GROMACS .gro file of N, CA and C in nm:
model
  381
    1UNK      N    1   1.270   3.081  -2.390
    1UNK     CA    2   1.204   3.109  -2.264
    1UNK      C    3   1.260   3.011  -2.159
    2UNK      N    4   1.273   3.059  -2.038
    2UNK     CA    5   1.327   2.980  -1.927
    2UNK      C    6   1.214   2.915  -1.848
    3UNK      N    7   1.247   2.806  -1.780
    3UNK     CA    8   1.152   2.739  -1.693
    3UNK      C    9   1.098   2.836  -1.589
    4UNK      N   10   1.182   2.924  -1.541
    4UNK     CA   11   1.142   3.025  -1.441
    4UNK      C   12   1.016   3.100  -1.485
    5UNK      N   13   1.003   3.125  -1.617
    5UNK     CA   14   0.890   3.200  -1.670
    5UNK      C   15   0.759   3.122  -1.665
    6UNK      N   16   0.766   2.992  -1.643
    6UNK     CA   17   0.647   2.907  -1.638
    6UNK      C   18   0.590   2.894  -1.497
    7UNK      N   19   0.670   2.930  -1.398
    7UNK     CA   20   0.632   2.903  -1.260
    7UNK      C   21   0.514   2.988  -1.215
    8UNK      N   22   0.427   2.924  -1.139
    8UNK     CA   23   0.313   2.993  -1.079
    8UNK      C   24   0.350   3.026  -0.935
    9UNK      N   25   0.269   3.105  -0.870
    9UNK     CA   26   0.299   3.150  -0.735
    9UNK      C   27   0.301   3.036  -0.632
   10UNK      N   28   0.200   2.954  -0.633
   10UNK     CA   29   0.186   2.852  -0.529
   10UNK      C   30   0.256   2.721  -0.569
   11UNK      N   31   0.325   2.663  -0.472
   11UNK     CA   32   0.385   2.531  -0.490
   11UNK      C   33   0.306   2.436  -0.402
   12UNK      N   34   0.254   2.330  -0.462
   12UNK     CA   35   0.173   2.235  -0.387
   12UNK      C   36   0.263   2.120  -0.342
   13UNK      N   37   0.274   2.106  -0.210
   13UNK     CA   38   0.359   2.000  -0.156
   13UNK      C   39   0.302   1.948  -0.025
   14UNK      N   40   0.349   1.833   0.014
   14UNK     CA   41   0.318   1.773   0.143
   14UNK      C   42   0.448   1.720   0.202
   15UNK      N   43   0.454   1.711   0.333
   15UNK     CA   44   0.571   1.652   0.398
   15UNK      C   45   0.566   1.500   0.387
   16UNK      N   46   0.681   1.437   0.390
   16UNK     CA   47   0.688   1.293   0.374
   16UNK      C   48   0.622   1.217   0.488
   17UNK      N   49   0.602   1.280   0.604
   17UNK     CA   50   0.537   1.213   0.716
   17UNK      C   51   0.384   1.230   0.712
   18UNK      N   52   0.333   1.309   0.619
   18UNK     CA   53   0.188   1.326   0.606
   18UNK      C   54   0.128   1.209   0.529
   19UNK      N   55  -0.001   1.183   0.551
   19UNK     CA   56  -0.065   1.069   0.484
   19UNK      C   57  -0.095   1.096   0.336
   20UNK      N   58  -0.112   0.991   0.263
   20UNK     CA   59  -0.148   0.997   0.122
   20UNK      C   60  -0.271   1.084   0.101
   21UNK      N   61  -0.365   1.079   0.193
   21UNK     CA   62  -0.487   1.159   0.178
   21UNK      C   63  -0.456   1.309   0.173
   22UNK      N   64  -0.345   1.352   0.232
   22UNK     CA   65  -0.303   1.492   0.224
   22UNK      C   66  -0.275   1.529   0.079
   23UNK      N   67  -0.202   1.445   0.009
   23UNK     CA   68  -0.169   1.471  -0.132
   23UNK      C   69  -0.295   1.477  -0.217
   24UNK      N   70  -0.385   1.383  -0.194
   24UNK     CA   71  -0.510   1.379  -0.271
   24UNK      C   72  -0.592   1.505  -0.246
   25UNK      N   73  -0.605   1.544  -0.121
   25UNK     CA   74  -0.682   1.663  -0.086
   25UNK      C   75  -0.621   1.789  -0.147
   26UNK      N   76  -0.489   1.801  -0.142
   26UNK     CA   77  -0.424   1.920  -0.197
   26UNK      C   78  -0.432   1.923  -0.350
   27UNK      N   79  -0.421   1.807  -0.415
   27UNK     CA   80  -0.436   1.804  -0.561
   27UNK      C   81  -0.576   1.850  -0.599
   28UNK      N   82  -0.675   1.801  -0.527
   28UNK     CA   83  -0.813   1.838  -0.556
   28UNK      C   84  -0.837   1.988  -0.531
   29UNK      N   85  -0.792   2.036  -0.416
   29UNK     CA   86  -0.816   2.176  -0.379
   29UNK      C   87  -0.748   2.273  -0.475
   30UNK      N   88  -0.626   2.238  -0.520
   30UNK     CA   89  -0.549   2.328  -0.607
   30UNK      C   90  -0.572   2.299  -0.755
   31UNK      N   91  -0.650   2.195  -0.784
   31UNK     CA   92  -0.676   2.154  -0.923
   31UNK      C   93  -0.545   2.131  -1.000
   32UNK      N   94  -0.458   2.050  -0.940
   32UNK     CA   95  -0.330   2.015  -1.002
   32UNK      C   96  -0.319   1.864  -1.012
   33UNK      N   97  -0.225   1.819  -1.093
   33UNK     CA   98  -0.209   1.676  -1.117
   33UNK      C   99  -0.098   1.610  -1.040
   34UNK      N  100  -0.031   1.686  -0.951
   34UNK     CA  101   0.076   1.625  -0.873
   34UNK      C  102   0.103   1.705  -0.747
   35UNK      N  103   0.164   1.637  -0.652
   35UNK     CA  104   0.209   1.700  -0.528
   35UNK      C  105   0.352   1.652  -0.505
   36UNK      N  106   0.441   1.745  -0.478
   36UNK     CA  107   0.579   1.709  -0.448
   36UNK      C  108   0.588   1.681  -0.299
   37UNK      N  109   0.657   1.573  -0.267
   37UNK     CA  110   0.677   1.533  -0.128
   37UNK      C  111   0.812   1.589  -0.083
   38UNK      N  112   0.811   1.659   0.030
   38UNK     CA  113   0.932   1.724   0.080
   38UNK      C  114   0.968   1.671   0.219
   39UNK      N  115   1.097   1.683   0.252
   39UNK     CA  116   1.140   1.647   0.387
   39UNK      C  117   1.121   1.767   0.479
   40UNK      N  118   1.163   1.754   0.602
   40UNK     CA  119   1.143   1.859   0.701
   40UNK      C  120   1.211   1.991   0.666
   41UNK      N  121   1.316   1.984   0.583
   41UNK     CA  122   1.389   2.105   0.542
   41UNK      C  123   1.335   2.165   0.413
   42UNK      N  124   1.230   2.104   0.358
   42UNK     CA  125   1.172   2.156   0.235
   42UNK      C  126   1.238   2.106   0.108
   43UNK      N  127   1.326   2.007   0.121
   43UNK     CA  128   1.391   1.950   0.003
   43UNK      C  129   1.301   1.844  -0.059
   44UNK      N  130   1.285   1.845  -0.190
   44UNK     CA  131   1.200   1.745  -0.255
   44UNK      C  132   1.260   1.605  -0.244
   45UNK      N  133   1.177   1.510  -0.203
   45UNK     CA  134   1.222   1.372  -0.189
   45UNK      C  135   1.136   1.273  -0.268
   46UNK      N  136   1.026   1.322  -0.327
   46UNK     CA  137   0.939   1.234  -0.403
   46UNK      C  138   0.826   1.312  -0.468
   47UNK      N  139   0.743   1.239  -0.540
   47UNK     CA  140   0.628   1.300  -0.606
   47UNK      C  141   0.514   1.199  -0.611
   48UNK      N  142   0.393   1.250  -0.600
   48UNK     CA  143   0.272   1.169  -0.616
   48UNK      C  144   0.188   1.238  -0.722
   49UNK      N  145   0.148   1.162  -0.825
   49UNK     CA  146   0.067   1.218  -0.933
   49UNK      C  147  -0.073   1.157  -0.931
   50UNK      N  148  -0.160   1.216  -1.011
   50UNK     CA  149  -0.296   1.163  -1.020
   50UNK      C  150  -0.295   1.019  -1.069
   51UNK      N  151  -0.203   0.984  -1.155
   51UNK     CA  152  -0.192   0.845  -1.202
   51UNK      C  153  -0.151   0.752  -1.089
   52UNK      N  154  -0.063   0.800  -1.002
   52UNK     CA  155  -0.026   0.721  -0.884
   52UNK      C  156  -0.148   0.695  -0.797
   53UNK      N  157  -0.231   0.797  -0.778
   53UNK     CA  158  -0.350   0.782  -0.694
   53UNK      C  159  -0.442   0.675  -0.751
   54UNK      N  160  -0.460   0.673  -0.881
   54UNK     CA  161  -0.544   0.569  -0.944
   54UNK      C  162  -0.484   0.431  -0.916
   55UNK      N  163  -0.351   0.421  -0.929
   55UNK     CA  164  -0.285   0.293  -0.902
   55UNK      C  165  -0.302   0.252  -0.755
   56UNK      N  166  -0.289   0.350  -0.664
   56UNK     CA  167  -0.306   0.319  -0.522
   56UNK      C  168  -0.447   0.270  -0.493
   57UNK      N  169  -0.547   0.330  -0.558
   57UNK     CA  170  -0.685   0.285  -0.541
   57UNK      C  171  -0.699   0.140  -0.587
   58UNK      N  172  -0.645   0.109  -0.702
   58UNK     CA  173  -0.654  -0.027  -0.757
   58UNK      C  174  -0.583  -0.127  -0.668
   59UNK      N  175  -0.475  -0.084  -0.604
   59UNK     CA  176  -0.397  -0.172  -0.516
   59UNK      C  177  -0.448  -0.170  -0.371
   60UNK      N  178  -0.555  -0.093  -0.349
   60UNK     CA  179  -0.616  -0.081  -0.217
   60UNK      C  180  -0.517  -0.035  -0.110
   61UNK      N  181  -0.433   0.063  -0.147
   61UNK     CA  182  -0.339   0.123  -0.053
   61UNK      C  183  -0.419   0.206   0.047
   62UNK      N  184  -0.387   0.194   0.175
   62UNK     CA  185  -0.451   0.273   0.280
   62UNK      C  186  -0.411   0.419   0.264
   63UNK      N  187  -0.508   0.508   0.254
   63UNK     CA  188  -0.479   0.649   0.231
   63UNK      C  189  -0.426   0.719   0.357
   64UNK      N  190  -0.411   0.644   0.464
   64UNK     CA  191  -0.345   0.695   0.586
   64UNK      C  192  -0.195   0.666   0.582
   65UNK      N  193  -0.148   0.595   0.479
   65UNK     CA  194  -0.007   0.560   0.465
   65UNK      C  195   0.075   0.686   0.446
   66UNK      N  196   0.186   0.699   0.520
   66UNK     CA  197   0.272   0.818   0.502
   66UNK      C  198   0.326   0.827   0.359
   67UNK      N  199   0.330   0.948   0.309
   67UNK     CA  200   0.376   0.971   0.171
   67UNK      C  201   0.518   0.920   0.149
   68UNK      N  202   0.601   0.925   0.251
   68UNK     CA  203   0.737   0.877   0.239
   68UNK      C  204   0.745   0.729   0.201
   69UNK      N  205   0.638   0.655   0.227
   69UNK     CA  206   0.635   0.512   0.194
   69UNK      C  207   0.581   0.484   0.054
   70UNK      N  208   0.507   0.578  -0.004
   70UNK     CA  209   0.442   0.549  -0.132
   70UNK      C  210   0.484   0.641  -0.248
   71UNK      N  211   0.545   0.754  -0.216
   71UNK     CA  212   0.582   0.849  -0.323
   71UNK      C  213   0.693   0.791  -0.410
   72UNK      N  214   0.688   0.825  -0.539
   72UNK     CA  215   0.798   0.787  -0.629
   72UNK      C  216   0.919   0.871  -0.591
   73UNK      N  217   1.029   0.802  -0.565
   73UNK     CA  218   1.147   0.873  -0.514
   73UNK      C  219   1.251   0.901  -0.621
   74UNK      N  220   1.234   0.845  -0.738
   74UNK     CA  221   1.329   0.873  -0.847
   74UNK      C  222   1.288   1.002  -0.916
   75UNK      N  223   1.319   1.114  -0.851
   75UNK     CA  224   1.277   1.245  -0.900
   75UNK      C  225   1.362   1.291  -1.018
   76UNK      N  226   1.294   1.333  -1.122
   76UNK     CA  227   1.358   1.401  -1.235
   76UNK      C  228   1.324   1.548  -1.214
   77UNK      N  229   1.425   1.632  -1.202
   77UNK     CA  230   1.401   1.774  -1.174
   77UNK      C  231   1.463   1.861  -1.282
   78UNK      N  232   1.428   1.988  -1.275
   78UNK     CA  233   1.478   2.087  -1.369
   78UNK      C  234   1.512   2.213  -1.290
   79UNK      N  235   1.603   2.292  -1.343
   79UNK     CA  236   1.642   2.418  -1.282
   79UNK      C  237   1.558   2.532  -1.340
   80UNK      N  238   1.533   2.637  -1.263
   80UNK     CA  239   1.460   2.752  -1.317
   80UNK      C  240   1.530   2.816  -1.436
   81UNK      N  241   1.661   2.799  -1.445
   81UNK     CA  242   1.739   2.860  -1.553
   81UNK      C  243   1.744   2.776  -1.680
   82UNK      N  244   1.693   2.652  -1.675
   82UNK     CA  245   1.690   2.568  -1.794
   82UNK      C  246   1.590   2.623  -1.895
   83UNK      N  247   1.612   2.592  -2.020
   83UNK     CA  248   1.519   2.636  -2.124
   83UNK      C  249   1.393   2.550  -2.122
   84UNK      N  250   1.285   2.606  -2.169
   84UNK     CA  251   1.160   2.533  -2.179
   84UNK      C  252   1.176   2.412  -2.270
   85UNK      N  253   1.251   2.430  -2.379
   85UNK     CA  254   1.273   2.319  -2.471
   85UNK      C  255   1.350   2.206  -2.404
   86UNK      N  256   1.453   2.236  -2.327
   86UNK     CA  257   1.527   2.129  -2.260
   86UNK      C  258   1.441   2.059  -2.156
   87UNK      N  259   1.351   2.133  -2.091
   87UNK     CA  260   1.257   2.071  -1.997
   87UNK      C  261   1.163   1.976  -2.070
   88UNK      N  262   1.116   2.017  -2.187
   88UNK     CA  263   1.027   1.931  -2.266
   88UNK      C  264   1.098   1.802  -2.306
   89UNK      N  265   1.222   1.814  -2.349
   89UNK     CA  266   1.300   1.696  -2.389
   89UNK      C  267   1.316   1.602  -2.270
   90UNK      N  268   1.349   1.657  -2.154
   90UNK     CA  269   1.368   1.576  -2.033
   90UNK      C  270   1.238   1.504  -1.995
   91UNK      N  271   1.126   1.573  -2.008
   91UNK     CA  272   0.997   1.512  -1.975
   91UNK      C  273   0.964   1.398  -2.072
   92UNK      N  274   0.989   1.419  -2.200
   92UNK     CA  275   0.961   1.316  -2.299
   92UNK      C  276   1.054   1.196  -2.279
   93UNK      N  277   1.182   1.223  -2.260
   93UNK     CA  278   1.279   1.114  -2.242
   93UNK      C  279   1.247   1.028  -2.120
   94UNK      N  280   1.190   1.089  -2.017
   94UNK     CA  281   1.162   1.017  -1.894
   94UNK      C  282   1.015   0.978  -1.878
   95UNK      N  283   0.934   1.008  -1.981
   95UNK     CA  284   0.793   0.972  -1.982
   95UNK      C  285   0.720   1.023  -1.856
   96UNK      N  286   0.740   1.153  -1.827
   96UNK     CA  287   0.674   1.213  -1.712
   96UNK      C  288   0.593   1.335  -1.756
   97UNK      N  289   0.491   1.367  -1.678
   97UNK     CA  290   0.406   1.481  -1.711
   97UNK      C  291   0.418   1.596  -1.613
   98UNK      N  292   0.485   1.572  -1.500
   98UNK     CA  293   0.505   1.674  -1.398
   98UNK      C  294   0.650   1.669  -1.352
   99UNK      N  295   0.712   1.786  -1.340
   99UNK     CA  296   0.853   1.789  -1.303
   99UNK      C  297   0.879   1.900  -1.201
  100UNK      N  298   0.934   1.862  -1.085
  100UNK     CA  299   0.969   1.964  -0.986
  100UNK      C  300   1.080   2.056  -1.038
  101UNK      N  301   1.070   2.182  -1.001
  101UNK     CA  302   1.172   2.281  -1.034
  101UNK      C  303   1.249   2.306  -0.904
  102UNK      N  304   1.380   2.281  -0.910
  102UNK     CA  305   1.462   2.286  -0.789
  102UNK      C  306   1.578   2.383  -0.809
  103UNK      N  307   1.600   2.466  -0.707
  103UNK     CA  308   1.710   2.561  -0.710
  103UNK      C  309   1.782   2.555  -0.576
  104UNK      N  310   1.909   2.523  -0.579
  104UNK     CA  311   1.985   2.512  -0.455
  104UNK      C  312   1.932   2.405  -0.362
  105UNK      N  313   1.879   2.297  -0.420
  105UNK     CA  314   1.826   2.187  -0.340
  105UNK      C  315   1.687   2.210  -0.285
  106UNK      N  316   1.629   2.328  -0.310
  106UNK     CA  317   1.496   2.360  -0.259
  106UNK      C  318   1.393   2.364  -0.371
  107UNK      N  319   1.274   2.318  -0.339
  107UNK     CA  320   1.163   2.318  -0.433
  107UNK      C  321   1.114   2.461  -0.455
  108UNK      N  322   1.112   2.505  -0.581
  108UNK     CA  323   1.062   2.640  -0.611
  108UNK      C  324   0.939   2.637  -0.700
  109UNK      N  325   0.901   2.519  -0.750
  109UNK     CA  326   0.783   2.509  -0.834
  109UNK      C  327   0.771   2.373  -0.898
  110UNK      N  328   0.667   2.359  -0.977
  110UNK     CA  329   0.643   2.237  -1.055
  110UNK      C  330   0.593   2.282  -1.191
  111UNK      N  331   0.643   2.217  -1.295
  111UNK     CA  332   0.590   2.244  -1.428
  111UNK      C  333   0.524   2.117  -1.480
  112UNK      N  334   0.428   2.136  -1.567
  112UNK     CA  335   0.360   2.022  -1.628
  112UNK      C  336   0.388   2.023  -1.778
  113UNK      N  337   0.366   1.910  -1.840
  113UNK     CA  338   0.385   1.902  -1.984
  113UNK      C  339   0.291   1.999  -2.054
  114UNK      N  340   0.176   2.024  -1.995
  114UNK     CA  341   0.080   2.121  -2.051
  114UNK      C  342   0.138   2.261  -2.052
  115UNK      N  343   0.206   2.299  -1.942
  115UNK     CA  344   0.271   2.431  -1.935
  115UNK      C  345   0.374   2.446  -2.046
  116UNK      N  346   0.456   2.343  -2.060
  116UNK     CA  347   0.565   2.345  -2.158
  116UNK      C  348   0.508   2.348  -2.299
  117UNK      N  349   0.411   2.264  -2.326
  117UNK     CA  350   0.351   2.257  -2.458
  117UNK      C  351   0.286   2.389  -2.497
  118UNK      N  352   0.221   2.455  -2.403
  118UNK     CA  353   0.156   2.584  -2.430
  118UNK      C  354   0.260   2.687  -2.478
  119UNK      N  355   0.375   2.691  -2.412
  119UNK     CA  356   0.480   2.785  -2.450
  119UNK      C  357   0.538   2.750  -2.587
  120UNK      N  358   0.566   2.623  -2.608
  120UNK     CA  359   0.627   2.583  -2.735
  120UNK      C  360   0.532   2.602  -2.853
  121UNK      N  361   0.405   2.573  -2.834
  121UNK     CA  362   0.308   2.592  -2.942
  121UNK      C  363   0.287   2.739  -2.972
  122UNK      N  364   0.285   2.821  -2.869
  122UNK     CA  365   0.270   2.966  -2.889
  122UNK      C  366   0.389   3.021  -2.966
  123UNK      N  367   0.509   2.976  -2.930
  123UNK     CA  368   0.630   3.021  -3.001
  123UNK      C  369   0.628   2.978  -3.147
  124UNK      N  370   0.574   2.860  -3.173
  124UNK     CA  371   0.567   2.808  -3.310
  124UNK      C  372   0.461   2.883  -3.390
  125UNK      N  373   0.346   2.910  -3.328
  125UNK     CA  374   0.236   2.976  -3.398
  125UNK      C  375   0.260   3.124  -3.419
  126UNK      N  376   0.329   3.185  -3.323
  126UNK     CA  377   0.353   3.329  -3.329
  126UNK      C  378   0.502   3.359  -3.311
  127UNK      N  379   0.582   3.325  -3.411
  127UNK     CA  380   0.728   3.341  -3.398
  127UNK      C  381   0.775   3.485  -3.381
   0.00000   0.00000   0.00000
């Protein structure tokens, strides 16, 4: 199965000039664990996860801070054409739970380790 098959319709993102509170509000509203930070052209430039938000709270980061200043910028991405198994390996090797899906430099979705695990377990249980 390809990563493309895991993608949902909505991509949750915020622009890098928007405040941290934008990411928190969108994660809450969409019931997701991450928000991809994009530049003005829609290219992914960072990510903020629920774990980052907990860390920001502990560090008393002002939630008005622009996302471009606080988002993790070392993005690990995957292509829609990559296999689900290769995405799982990449996530494990990099100790990440959310991975942007990028095609032609543009954000087309996000997959979570839960999405990948669901597919792999189903394939194992029902070959």
